[in-house]
Coordinates of N, CA and C and ligand atoms in Angstrom, one line a residue:
M11 N -82.7 -38.9 8.4 CA -81.9 -39.9 7.6 C -82.7 -41.1 7.7
T12 N -83.0 -41.4 6.6 CA -83.5 -42.8 6.5 C -82.7 -44.0 6.6
V13 N -81.6 -43.8 6.4 CA -80.4 -45.0 6.5 C -80.4 -45.3 8.4
S14 N -80.5 -46.6 8.4 CA -80.5 -47.0 9.7 C -79.2 -47.0 10.4
T15 N -78.8 -45.8 11.0 CA -77.8 -45.6 11.2 C -77.2 -46.5 12.9
L16 N -78.2 -46.5 13.4 CA -78.2 -47.3 14.5 C -78.0 -48.8 14.2
D17 N -78.6 -49.2 12.9 CA -78.0 -51.0 12.6 C -76.5 -50.8 12.3
W18 N -76.2 -49.9 11.9 CA -74.5 -49.7 11.9 C -74.0 -49.7 12.8
G19 N -74.2 -48.8 14.0 CA -73.5 -48.6 15.1 C -73.8 -49.8 15.6
T20 N -74.4 -50.8 15.6 CA -74.5 -51.9 16.4 C -74.0 -53.2 15.5
T21 N -73.8 -53.2 14.1 CA -72.8 -54.1 13.2 C -71.6 -54.0 12.7
Y22 N -71.3 -52.3 12.3 CA -70.2 -52.1 11.9 C -69.7 -51.2 12.5
R23 N -68.6 -50.8 13.0 CA -67.9 -49.8 13.5 C -66.8 -49.1 12.7
V24 N -66.4 -48.1 12.3 CA -65.6 -47.4 11.6 C -64.6 -46.2 12.1
T25 N -63.4 -46.6 12.2 CA -62.7 -45.5 12.7 C -61.9 -44.2 11.7
V26 N -62.4 -43.1 12.4 CA -62.2 -42.1 11.2 C -61.1 -40.9 11.6
L27 N -60.4 -40.6 10.8 CA -59.2 -39.5 11.2 C -59.7 -38.4 10.4
D28 N -59.8 -37.2 10.9 CA -60.2 -36.1 10.3 C -59.1 -35.3 10.4
L29 N -59.3 -34.7 9.0 CA -57.9 -34.0 8.6 C -58.8 -32.5 8.2
G30 N -58.8 -31.6 9.6 CA -59.4 -30.5 9.3 C -58.4 -29.5 9.1
L31 N -58.4 -28.7 7.8 CA -57.5 -28.1 7.3 C -58.3 -26.4 7.3
A32 N -59.4 -26.3 7.6 CA -59.6 -24.9 7.7 C -61.1 -24.9 8.4
C33 N -62.1 -23.8 8.0 CA -63.8 -24.0 8.9 C -63.9 -25.2 8.8
C34 N -64.4 -25.6 7.8 CA -65.1 -26.8 7.6 C -64.3 -28.0 8.7
G35 N -63.3 -27.9 8.9 CA -62.7 -28.6 10.0 C -63.4 -28.6 11.3
V36 N -63.3 -27.3 11.6 CA -63.9 -26.8 13.0 C -65.6 -27.4 13.4
E37 N -66.3 -27.6 11.8 CA -67.4 -28.1 12.0 C -67.4 -29.7 12.4
V38 N -66.6 -30.5 11.6 CA -66.5 -31.7 11.5 C -65.9 -32.1 13.2
M39 N -65.0 -31.2 13.4 CA -64.5 -31.2 15.2 C -65.5 -31.2 16.1
A40 N -66.5 -30.4 15.8 CA -67.6 -30.4 16.5 C -68.6 -31.4 16.4
A41 N -68.7 -31.7 15.6 CA -69.8 -33.3 15.2 C -68.9 -34.4 15.8
L42 N -67.5 -34.6 15.5 CA -67.2 -35.8 16.1 C -66.6 -35.8 17.6
E43 N -66.4 -34.5 18.3 CA -66.0 -34.3 19.7 C -67.1 -34.0 20.3
G44 N -67.8 -33.3 20.0 CA -68.8 -32.4 20.6 C -69.9 -33.5 21.5
G45 N -70.1 -34.7 20.7 CA -70.9 -35.6 21.6 C -72.1 -35.4 21.6
R46 N -72.7 -34.2 21.8 CA -74.1 -34.4 21.7 C -74.7 -33.0 20.6
P47 N -75.8 -33.1 19.9 CA -76.4 -34.2 19.8 C -76.3 -35.5 19.1
H48 N -75.0 -35.4 18.3 CA -74.6 -36.3 17.4 C -73.7 -37.2 18.3
D49 N -74.0 -38.3 18.9 CA -73.0 -39.1 19.7 C -72.7 -40.1 18.5
L50 N -71.6 -40.0 17.7 CA -71.0 -40.5 16.7 C -70.7 -42.0 17.4
A51 N -70.3 -42.1 18.3 CA -69.7 -43.5 19.0 C -70.4 -44.6 19.0
A52 N -72.1 -43.3 19.4 CA -73.1 -44.7 19.9 C -73.5 -45.4 18.3
L53 N -73.0 -44.4 17.0 CA -73.6 -45.1 16.1 C -72.6 -45.6 15.3
G54 N -71.5 -46.0 16.1 CA -70.4 -47.1 15.5 C -69.5 -46.3 14.8
V55 N -69.2 -45.0 15.2 CA -68.0 -44.3 14.6 C -66.9 -43.9 15.6
D56 N -65.8 -44.2 15.4 CA -64.9 -43.8 16.4 C -63.9 -42.9 15.9
V57 N -62.9 -42.3 16.9 CA -62.3 -41.1 16.1 C -60.9 -41.4 16.3
A58 N -60.2 -41.7 15.3 CA -58.5 -42.4 15.6 C -57.9 -41.0 15.6
H59 N -56.7 -41.4 16.1 CA -55.8 -40.3 16.9 C -54.6 -40.5 16.1
A60 N -54.2 -41.3 15.1 CA -53.2 -41.4 14.1 C -53.7 -42.1 12.8
A61 N -52.9 -41.7 11.9 CA -53.4 -42.3 10.3 C -53.4 -43.8 10.7
G62 N -52.6 -44.4 11.4 CA -52.4 -46.1 11.4 C -53.3 -46.5 12.1
E63 N -54.2 -46.1 12.5 CA -55.5 -46.7 13.3 C -56.9 -46.2 12.6
A64 N -56.6 -45.2 11.6 CA -58.2 -44.9 10.7 C -58.3 -45.8 9.3
H65 N -59.5 -46.1 9.1 CA -59.8 -46.4 7.6 C -60.5 -45.5 6.9
V66 N -61.0 -44.6 7.4 CA -61.7 -43.3 7.0 C -60.9 -42.3 7.1
L67 N -60.7 -41.5 6.1 CA -59.9 -40.2 6.3 C -61.0 -39.1 5.9
I68 N -61.2 -38.0 6.9 CA -62.2 -36.9 6.3 C -61.2 -36.0 6.5
V69 N -61.2 -35.5 5.1 CA -60.7 -34.3 4.5 C -61.5 -33.0 4.5
S70 N -61.4 -31.9 5.4 CA -62.3 -31.0 5.6 C -61.6 -29.7 5.5
G71 N -61.9 -28.9 4.6 CA -61.3 -27.4 4.7 C -60.7 -27.3 3.3
T72 N -59.9 -26.2 3.2 CA -59.2 -25.8 2.0 C -57.9 -26.3 2.1
V73 N -57.8 -27.4 1.0 CA -56.7 -28.1 0.8 C -55.4 -27.2 -0.1
T74 N -54.6 -26.6 0.4 CA -53.5 -26.0 -0.5 C -52.5 -26.6 -1.2
D75 N -51.9 -26.4 -2.2 CA -50.8 -27.1 -2.8 C -49.6 -27.6 -1.9
V76 N -49.3 -26.7 -1.1 CA -48.5 -27.1 -0.2 C -48.8 -28.2 0.7
M77 N -50.1 -28.1 1.2 CA -50.5 -28.7 2.3 C -50.5 -30.1 1.5
L78 N -50.9 -30.4 0.2 CA -51.2 -31.8 -0.5 C -50.2 -32.8 -0.3
P79 N -49.1 -32.5 -0.1 CA -48.2 -34.1 -0.1 C -48.7 -34.6 1.6
A80 N -48.7 -33.7 2.2 CA -48.7 -34.0 3.8 C -50.2 -34.9 3.8
V81 N -51.1 -34.4 3.0 CA -52.7 -34.8 3.1 C -52.5 -36.7 2.5
I82 N -51.8 -36.7 1.3 CA -51.4 -37.6 0.8 C -50.6 -38.4 1.5
A83 N -49.5 -38.1 2.1 CA -48.8 -38.9 2.9 C -49.6 -39.7 4.5
T84 N -50.6 -38.6 4.8 CA -51.2 -39.2 6.1 C -52.4 -40.6 5.1
Y85 N -52.7 -40.3 4.2 CA -53.7 -41.3 3.5 C -52.9 -42.4 3.3
Q86 N -51.5 -42.5 2.8 CA -50.7 -43.4 2.3 C -50.5 -44.4 4.1
E87 N -50.6 -43.7 5.0 CA -50.0 -44.2 6.3 C -51.3 -45.1 6.8
M88 N -52.5 -44.8 6.2 CA -53.4 -45.5 6.4 C -53.5 -47.1 6.1
P89 N -54.1 -48.2 7.1 CA -54.2 -49.4 6.5 C -55.5 -49.4 5.7
E90 N -55.2 -50.8 4.5 CA -56.4 -51.0 3.6 C -57.3 -51.7 4.7
P91 N -58.7 -51.7 4.2 CA -59.2 -50.7 3.5 C -59.3 -49.4 3.9
R92 N -59.0 -48.5 3.0 CA -59.2 -46.9 3.2 C -60.0 -46.2 2.3
Y93 N -60.6 -45.4 2.9 CA -61.7 -44.9 2.3 C -61.7 -42.9 2.5
V94 N -61.9 -42.2 1.6 CA -62.0 -40.6 1.6 C -63.3 -40.2 1.6
L95 N -63.7 -39.3 2.6 CA -64.7 -38.8 3.0 C -64.2 -37.3 2.6
S96 N -64.7 -36.7 1.6 CA -64.4 -35.0 1.5 C -65.4 -34.2 1.8
V97 N -65.3 -33.6 2.8 CA -66.2 -32.5 3.4 C -66.0 -30.9 2.9
G98 N -67.3 -30.7 2.5 CA -67.1 -28.9 2.1 C -66.6 -28.8 0.7
A99 N -66.8 -27.6 0.4 CA -66.7 -26.9 -1.0 C -65.4 -26.9 -1.2
C100 N -64.3 -26.3 -0.1 CA -63.4 -26.5 -0.4 C -62.3 -27.5 -0.7
S101 N -62.8 -28.5 -0.4 CA -62.0 -30.0 0.1 C -62.5 -30.5 -1.8
N102 N -64.2 -30.3 -1.8 CA -64.5 -31.0 -3.0 C -64.0 -30.4 -4.5
T103 N -63.7 -29.3 -4.5 CA -63.5 -28.5 -5.6 C -62.7 -27.0 -5.6
G104 N -62.2 -26.9 -4.3 CA -61.6 -25.6 -4.2 C -62.5 -24.5 -3.4
G105 N -63.8 -24.5 -3.8 CA -64.8 -23.7 -3.4 C -64.4 -22.4 -3.5
P106 N -64.9 -21.6 -2.4 CA -64.6 -20.0 -2.8 C -63.3 -19.9 -3.2
Y107 N -62.2 -20.7 -3.3 CA -60.9 -20.2 -3.7 C -60.3 -21.0 -4.9
W108 N -61.3 -21.5 -5.8 CA -61.2 -22.4 -6.7 C -60.2 -21.8 -7.7
D109 N -60.2 -20.4 -7.7 CA -59.3 -19.7 -8.9 C -58.1 -19.3 -8.0
S110 N -57.6 -19.8 -7.1 CA -56.6 -19.1 -6.3 C -55.4 -20.0 -6.6
Y111 N -54.0 -19.5 -6.9 CA -53.1 -20.0 -7.3 C -52.7 -20.9 -6.4
S112 N -52.7 -21.1 -5.2 CA -52.4 -22.0 -4.3 C -53.5 -22.9 -3.4
V113 N -54.5 -23.1 -4.0 CA -55.6 -24.0 -3.6 C -55.7 -25.1 -4.8
T114 N -55.7 -26.2 -4.2 CA -55.8 -27.4 -4.7 C -57.4 -27.5 -5.4
K115 N -57.6 -27.6 -6.5 CA -59.0 -27.6 -6.9 C -59.8 -29.2 -6.8
G116 N -59.5 -29.5 -5.5 CA -60.5 -30.8 -5.1 C -59.8 -32.0 -4.7
I117 N -59.9 -32.2 -3.5 CA -58.6 -33.5 -3.0 C -58.7 -34.7 -4.2
D118 N -59.9 -34.8 -5.0 CA -60.0 -36.0 -5.7 C -59.0 -35.9 -7.1
Q119 N -58.5 -34.9 -6.8 CA -57.2 -34.6 -7.7 C -55.9 -35.5 -7.6
A120 N -56.0 -35.9 -6.1 CA -54.9 -36.5 -5.8 C -55.3 -37.8 -5.1
L121 N -56.7 -37.8 -4.6 CA -56.7 -39.1 -3.9 C -58.5 -39.8 -4.1
P122 N -58.6 -41.1 -4.2 CA -59.9 -41.5 -4.6 C -61.0 -41.2 -3.5
V123 N -62.0 -40.1 -3.8 CA -62.5 -39.8 -2.8 C -64.1 -40.5 -3.1
H124 N -64.5 -41.3 -2.1 CA -65.5 -42.0 -2.2 C -67.2 -41.5 -1.8
V125 N -66.9 -40.3 -1.0 CA -68.2 -39.5 -0.8 C -67.6 -38.1 -0.5
A126 N -68.3 -37.3 -1.3 CA -68.2 -36.2 -1.1 C -69.4 -35.0 -0.5
V127 N -69.3 -34.5 0.4 CA -70.3 -33.8 1.2 C -70.4 -32.4 0.9
P128 N -71.5 -32.0 0.1 CA -71.5 -30.3 -0.2 C -71.5 -29.4 0.9
G129 N -71.2 -28.4 1.0 CA -71.7 -27.0 1.7 C -70.6 -26.3 2.3
C130 N -70.8 -25.3 2.6 CA -69.7 -24.2 2.8 C -70.2 -23.5 3.9
P131 N -70.2 -24.0 5.2 CA -69.8 -25.2 5.5 C -70.9 -26.5 5.8
P132 N -70.6 -27.7 5.4 CA -71.9 -28.5 5.7 C -72.1 -28.6 7.1
R133 N -73.5 -28.7 7.4 CA -74.3 -28.9 8.8 C -73.5 -30.3 9.1
P134 N -73.7 -30.5 10.4 CA -73.1 -31.6 10.8 C -74.1 -33.0 10.6
E135 N -75.5 -32.5 10.2 CA -76.4 -33.7 9.9 C -75.7 -34.0 8.3
A136 N -75.0 -33.2 7.8 CA -74.7 -33.5 6.6 C -73.4 -34.5 6.4
L137 N -72.7 -34.4 7.6 CA -71.5 -35.0 7.9 C -72.0 -36.2 8.0
L138 N -73.1 -36.5 9.0 CA -73.9 -38.0 9.1 C -74.4 -38.5 8.0
E139 N -74.8 -37.7 7.0 CA -75.3 -38.5 5.9 C -74.3 -38.9 4.9
G140 N -73.2 -38.1 4.9 CA -72.0 -38.5 4.4 C -71.4 -39.8 4.9
L141 N -71.3 -40.1 6.2 CA -70.8 -41.1 6.9 C -72.0 -42.5 6.4
A142 N -72.9 -42.1 6.4 CA -74.0 -43.2 6.1 C -74.0 -43.5 4.5
A143 N -73.9 -42.7 3.9 CA -73.6 -42.6 2.5 C -72.3 -43.8 2.2
L144 N -71.0 -43.4 2.9 CA -70.1 -44.5 2.8 C -70.2 -45.8 3.5
H145 N -71.0 -45.8 4.6 CA -71.6 -47.0 4.9 C -72.0 -48.0 3.9
R146 N -73.2 -47.3 3.0 CA -73.8 -47.8 2.2 C -72.8 -48.7 1.2
L147 N -71.9 -47.7 0.7 CA -71.2 -48.2 -0.1 C -70.3 -49.0 0.0
V148 N -69.6 -49.1 1.2 CA -68.7 -50.3 1.9 C -69.2 -51.4 2.4
S149 N -70.4 -51.6 2.5 CA -71.0 -52.7 3.4 C -71.8 -53.3 2.3
Ligands
SF4_1 S1 -66.1 -25.1 2.2 FE1 -66.6 -22.9 3.2 S2 -66.6 -23.4 5.3 FE2 -65.6 -25.1 4.3 S3 -63.3 -24.4 4.6 FE3 -64.2 -23.7 2.5 S4 -64.8 -21.5 2.9 FE4 -64.6 -22.9 4.9

């Protein structure tokens, strides 16, 4: 990663809420909660435990049409400014389930996605790249 995430960690903190809906959510949880080697707290990333604490919503996993209203409601509970990081093929486009009757074909159909991280699932490093890209966007 060429972006100075260490600079970010010392100058800018961001609080993220992980909305893990399927396998990508497990990867994000591992990256956020695992601590090593990706100690995001040291890089200025804090994990929120409620929507009201978060400025970045990480949507990771398969969004179904049934779940979509809950995802939107979570986003609407977040204080401004608020951003959306879409993680993985399912959240980005529907992924392997793009032609399923029950799967939303990308969370960007319902929410403003600021950064989309590709992969099925993305590696933790890709999540870091996505967070760094979001930082570049908003700083
Ligand atoms: S993109 Fe792949 S790994 Fe991620 S939720 Fe969809 S099927 Fe699972």
